[in-house]
PDB file of C-alpha atoms in Angstrom:
ATOM      1  CA  MET A 324      24.179  27.910  22.618  1.00  0.00           C
ATOM      2  CA  SER A 325      24.481  27.513  26.185  1.00  0.00           C
ATOM      3  CA  ASP A 326      21.968  27.724  28.714  1.00  0.00           C
ATOM      4  CA  SER A 327      22.910  31.054  30.016  1.00  0.00           C
ATOM      5  CA  GLN A 328      22.419  32.737  26.675  1.00  0.00           C
ATOM      6  CA  VAL A 329      18.919  31.819  26.537  1.00  0.00           C
ATOM      7  CA  THR A 330      16.039  33.459  28.349  1.00  0.00           C
ATOM      8  CA  LYS A 331      12.922  31.445  28.917  1.00  0.00           C
ATOM      9  CA  GLY A 332      10.004  33.429  27.656  1.00  0.00           C
ATOM     10  CA  PRO A 333       6.062  33.420  28.725  1.00  0.00           C
ATOM     11  CA  ASP A 334       4.393  30.009  28.357  1.00  0.00           C
ATOM     12  CA  SER A 335       7.855  28.233  28.350  1.00  0.00           C
ATOM     13  CA  TRP A 336       8.843  29.284  25.018  1.00  0.00           C
ATOM     14  CA  TYR A 337      12.562  30.204  24.658  1.00  0.00           C
ATOM     15  CA  MET A 338      13.407  33.636  23.284  1.00  0.00           C
ATOM     16  CA  ARG A 339      16.741  34.898  21.839  1.00  0.00           C
ATOM     17  CA  PRO A 340      19.978  35.472  23.765  1.00  0.00           C
ATOM     18  CA  GLU A 341      19.994  38.435  25.770  1.00  0.00           C
ATOM     19  CA  LYS A 342      23.289  39.325  24.315  1.00  0.00           C
ATOM     20  CA  ASN A 343      24.340  39.352  20.634  1.00  0.00           C
ATOM     21  CA  VAL A 344      27.079  36.793  20.049  1.00  0.00           C
ATOM     22  CA  GLY A 345      27.813  37.455  16.593  1.00  0.00           C
ATOM     23  CA  ASN A 346      30.576  36.358  14.371  1.00  0.00           C
ATOM     24  CA  GLY A 347      31.012  39.438  12.273  1.00  0.00           C
ATOM     25  CA  ASN A 348      29.222  38.368   9.000  1.00  0.00           C
ATOM     26  CA  GLY A 349      25.750  39.314   9.457  1.00  0.00           C
ATOM     27  CA  GLY A 350      25.175  39.995  13.040  1.00  0.00           C
ATOM     28  CA  GLY A 351      23.511  36.444  14.084  1.00  0.00           C
ATOM     29  CA  TYR A 352      22.991  35.337  17.481  1.00  0.00           C
ATOM     30  CA  ASP A 353      25.401  32.223  17.336  1.00  0.00           C
ATOM     31  CA  GLY A 354      28.606  31.618  15.628  1.00  0.00           C
ATOM     32  CA  GLY A 355      28.048  28.421  13.890  1.00  0.00           C
ATOM     33  CA  MET A 356      24.551  29.358  12.320  1.00  0.00           C
ATOM     34  CA  GLU A 357      25.890  29.414   8.897  1.00  0.00           C
ATOM     35  CA  ALA A 358      27.301  26.059   9.513  1.00  0.00           C
ATOM     36  CA  ARG A 359      24.032  24.725  10.793  1.00  0.00           C
ATOM     37  CA  ILE A 360      21.969  26.149   7.683  1.00  0.00           C
ATOM     38  CA  ALA A 361      24.480  24.560   5.397  1.00  0.00           C
ATOM     39  CA  ARG A 362      23.845  21.269   6.849  1.00  0.00           C
ATOM     40  CA  LEU A 363      20.321  22.142   6.892  1.00  0.00           C
ATOM     41  CA  GLU A 364      20.170  22.963   3.119  1.00  0.00           C
ATOM     42  CA  ASP A 365      22.293  19.644   2.293  1.00  0.00           C
ATOM     43  CA  ASP A 366      19.601  17.533   4.514  1.00  0.00           C
ATOM     44  CA  VAL A 367      16.789  19.108   2.554  1.00  0.00           C
ATOM     45  CA  ARG A 368      18.220  18.331  -0.689  1.00  0.00           C
ATOM     46  CA  ASP A 369      18.776  14.468   0.327  1.00  0.00           C
ATOM     47  CA  VAL A 370      14.965  14.542   1.425  1.00  0.00           C
ATOM     48  CA  LYS A 371      14.088  16.085  -1.653  1.00  0.00           C
ATOM     49  CA  LYS A 372      16.021  13.118  -3.728  1.00  0.00           C
ATOM     50  CA  ASP A 373      14.549  10.749  -1.547  1.00  0.00           C
ATOM     51  CA  LEU A 374      11.014  11.928  -1.935  1.00  0.00           C
ATOM     52  CA  THR A 375      11.603  11.988  -5.755  1.00  0.00           C
ATOM     53  CA  ASP A 376      12.843   8.354  -5.600  1.00  0.00           C
ATOM     54  CA  ILE A 377       9.734   7.382  -3.463  1.00  0.00           C
ATOM     55  CA  LYS A 378       7.412   9.136  -6.269  1.00  0.00           C
ATOM     56  CA  VAL A 379       9.074   6.808  -8.903  1.00  0.00           C
ATOM     57  CA  SER A 380       8.748   3.569  -6.748  1.00  0.00           C
ATOM     58  CA  VAL A 381       4.778   4.639  -5.968  1.00  0.00           C
ATOM     59  CA  ALA A 382       4.421   4.981  -9.737  1.00  0.00           C
ATOM     60  CA  GLN A 383       5.803   1.839 -10.312  1.00  0.00           C
ATOM     61  CA  ILE A 384       3.993  -0.016  -8.041  1.00  0.00           C
ATOM     62  CA  SER A 385       0.757   1.482  -9.154  1.00  0.00           C
ATOM     63  CA  GLY A 386       1.378   0.231 -12.754  1.00  0.00           C
ATOM     64  CA  LYS A 387       2.189  -3.111 -11.466  1.00  0.00           C
ATOM     65  CA  LEU A 388      -0.975  -3.261  -9.353  1.00  0.00           C
ATOM     66  CA  ASP A 389      -3.112  -2.153 -12.305  1.00  0.00           C
ATOM     67  CA  THR A 390      -1.465  -4.850 -14.356  1.00  0.00           C
ATOM     68  CA  LEU A 391      -2.139  -7.437 -11.752  1.00  0.00           C
ATOM     69  CA  THR A 392      -5.813  -6.270 -11.135  1.00  0.00           C
ATOM     70  CA  SER A 393      -6.471  -6.649 -14.662  1.00  0.00           C
ATOM     71  CA  THR A 394      -4.641  -9.875 -15.103  1.00  0.00           C
ATOM     72  CA  LEU A 395      -6.455 -11.419 -12.147  1.00  0.00           C
ATOM     73  CA  ALA A 396      -9.941  -9.990 -13.385  1.00  0.00           C
ATOM     74  CA  SER A 397      -9.354 -12.082 -16.771  1.00  0.00           C
ATOM     75  CA  LYS A 398      -8.286 -15.145 -14.968  1.00  0.00           C
ATOM     76  CA  LEU A 399     -11.135 -15.473 -12.390  1.00  0.00           C
ATOM     77  CA  MET A 400     -14.568 -16.292 -13.653  1.00  0.00           C
ATOM     78  CA  GLY A 401     -17.660 -13.485 -13.258  1.00  0.00           C
ATOM     79  CA  PRO A 402     -20.567 -14.836 -11.259  1.00  0.00           C
ATOM     80  CA  TRP A 403     -22.739 -16.137 -14.280  1.00  0.00           C
ATOM     81  CA  GLN A 404     -19.462 -18.186 -15.532  1.00  0.00           C
ATOM     82  CA  MET A 405     -19.641 -19.591 -12.131  1.00  0.00           C
ATOM     83  CA  VAL A 406     -23.507 -20.432 -12.367  1.00  0.00           C
ATOM     84  CA  GLY A 407     -23.125 -22.010 -15.812  1.00  0.00           C
ATOM     85  CA  VAL A 408     -20.124 -24.182 -14.714  1.00  0.00           C
ATOM     86  CA  PHE A 409     -22.152 -25.301 -11.409  1.00  0.00           C
ATOM     87  CA  GLY A 410     -25.068 -25.704 -13.758  1.00  0.00           C
ATOM     88  CA  GLY A 411     -23.520 -27.801 -16.168  1.00  0.00           C
ATOM     89  CA  LEU A 412     -21.705 -29.961 -13.251  1.00  0.00           C
ATOM     90  CA  LEU A 413     -25.347 -30.509 -12.038  1.00  0.00           C
ATOM     91  CA  THR A 414     -27.015 -31.516 -15.104  1.00  0.00           C
ATOM     92  CA  THR A 415     -24.101 -34.145 -15.973  1.00  0.00           C
ATOM     93  CA  LEU A 416     -24.537 -35.631 -12.362  1.00  0.00           C
ATOM     94  CA  ILE A 417     -28.331 -36.117 -12.854  1.00  0.00           C
ATOM     95  CA  VAL A 418     -27.914 -37.563 -16.178  1.00  0.00           C
ATOM     96  CA  ILE A 419     -25.308 -39.960 -14.958  1.00  0.00           C
ATOM     97  CA  ALA A 420     -27.417 -40.682 -11.854  1.00  0.00           C
ATOM     98  CA  GLY A 421     -30.288 -41.486 -14.477  1.00  0.00           C
ATOM     99  CA  ALA A 422     -28.143 -43.608 -16.500  1.00  0.00           C
ATOM    100  CA  VAL A 423     -27.179 -45.467 -13.498  1.00  0.00           C
ATOM    101  CA  ILE A 424     -30.470 -46.319 -12.132  1.00  0.00           C
ATOM    102  CA  GLY A 425     -31.707 -47.262 -15.769  1.00  0.00           C
ATOM    103  CA  LEU A 426     -29.117 -49.392 -16.275  1.00  0.00           C
ATOM    104  CA  MET A 427     -29.739 -51.221 -12.737  1.00  0.00           C
ATOM    105  CA  LYS A 428     -33.320 -51.625 -13.776  1.00  0.00           C
ATOM    106  CA  TRP A 429     -32.775 -52.906 -16.894  1.00  0.00           C
ATOM    107  CA  VAL A 430     -30.423 -55.397 -15.355  1.00  0.00           C
ATOM    108  CA  GLY A 431     -32.610 -56.451 -12.827  1.00  0.00           C
ATOM    109  CA  VAL A 432     -31.041 -55.483  -9.635  1.00  0.00           C
ATOM    110  CA  LEU A 433     -33.482 -52.727  -9.010  1.00  0.00           C
ATOM    111  CA  HIS A 434     -37.150 -53.321  -8.712  1.00  0.00           C
ATOM    112  CA  ILE A 435     -38.962 -50.123  -8.560  1.00  0.00           C
ATOM    113  CA  SER A 436     -42.702 -50.838  -9.249  1.00  0.00           C
ATOM    114  CA  PRO A 437     -44.724 -47.926 -10.392  1.00  0.00           C
TER     115      PRO A 437
END
């Protein structure tokens, strides 16, 4: 549509052409309207197909994320398990230190008087 066929309306909105340029199949304002609508319909079909593909992909990703979350939760230790591990390590360290000090006293290397 050429600029000469368009009239500028209030607030810079464009309005219909001043004259009918119909092509005899419905009295439209532009002869290429049918072809443009057909292209738009094809594009909408493509968009719908792409949207369906995206929905399927999101569902697959969601399933994988749920599996990953449960796997990580089962492999990582909870807070009380961490307390148990560090408590056990600390107890083992204290026992070993006590054994070393006792051995040093028994051998006579360490002289601690009461």
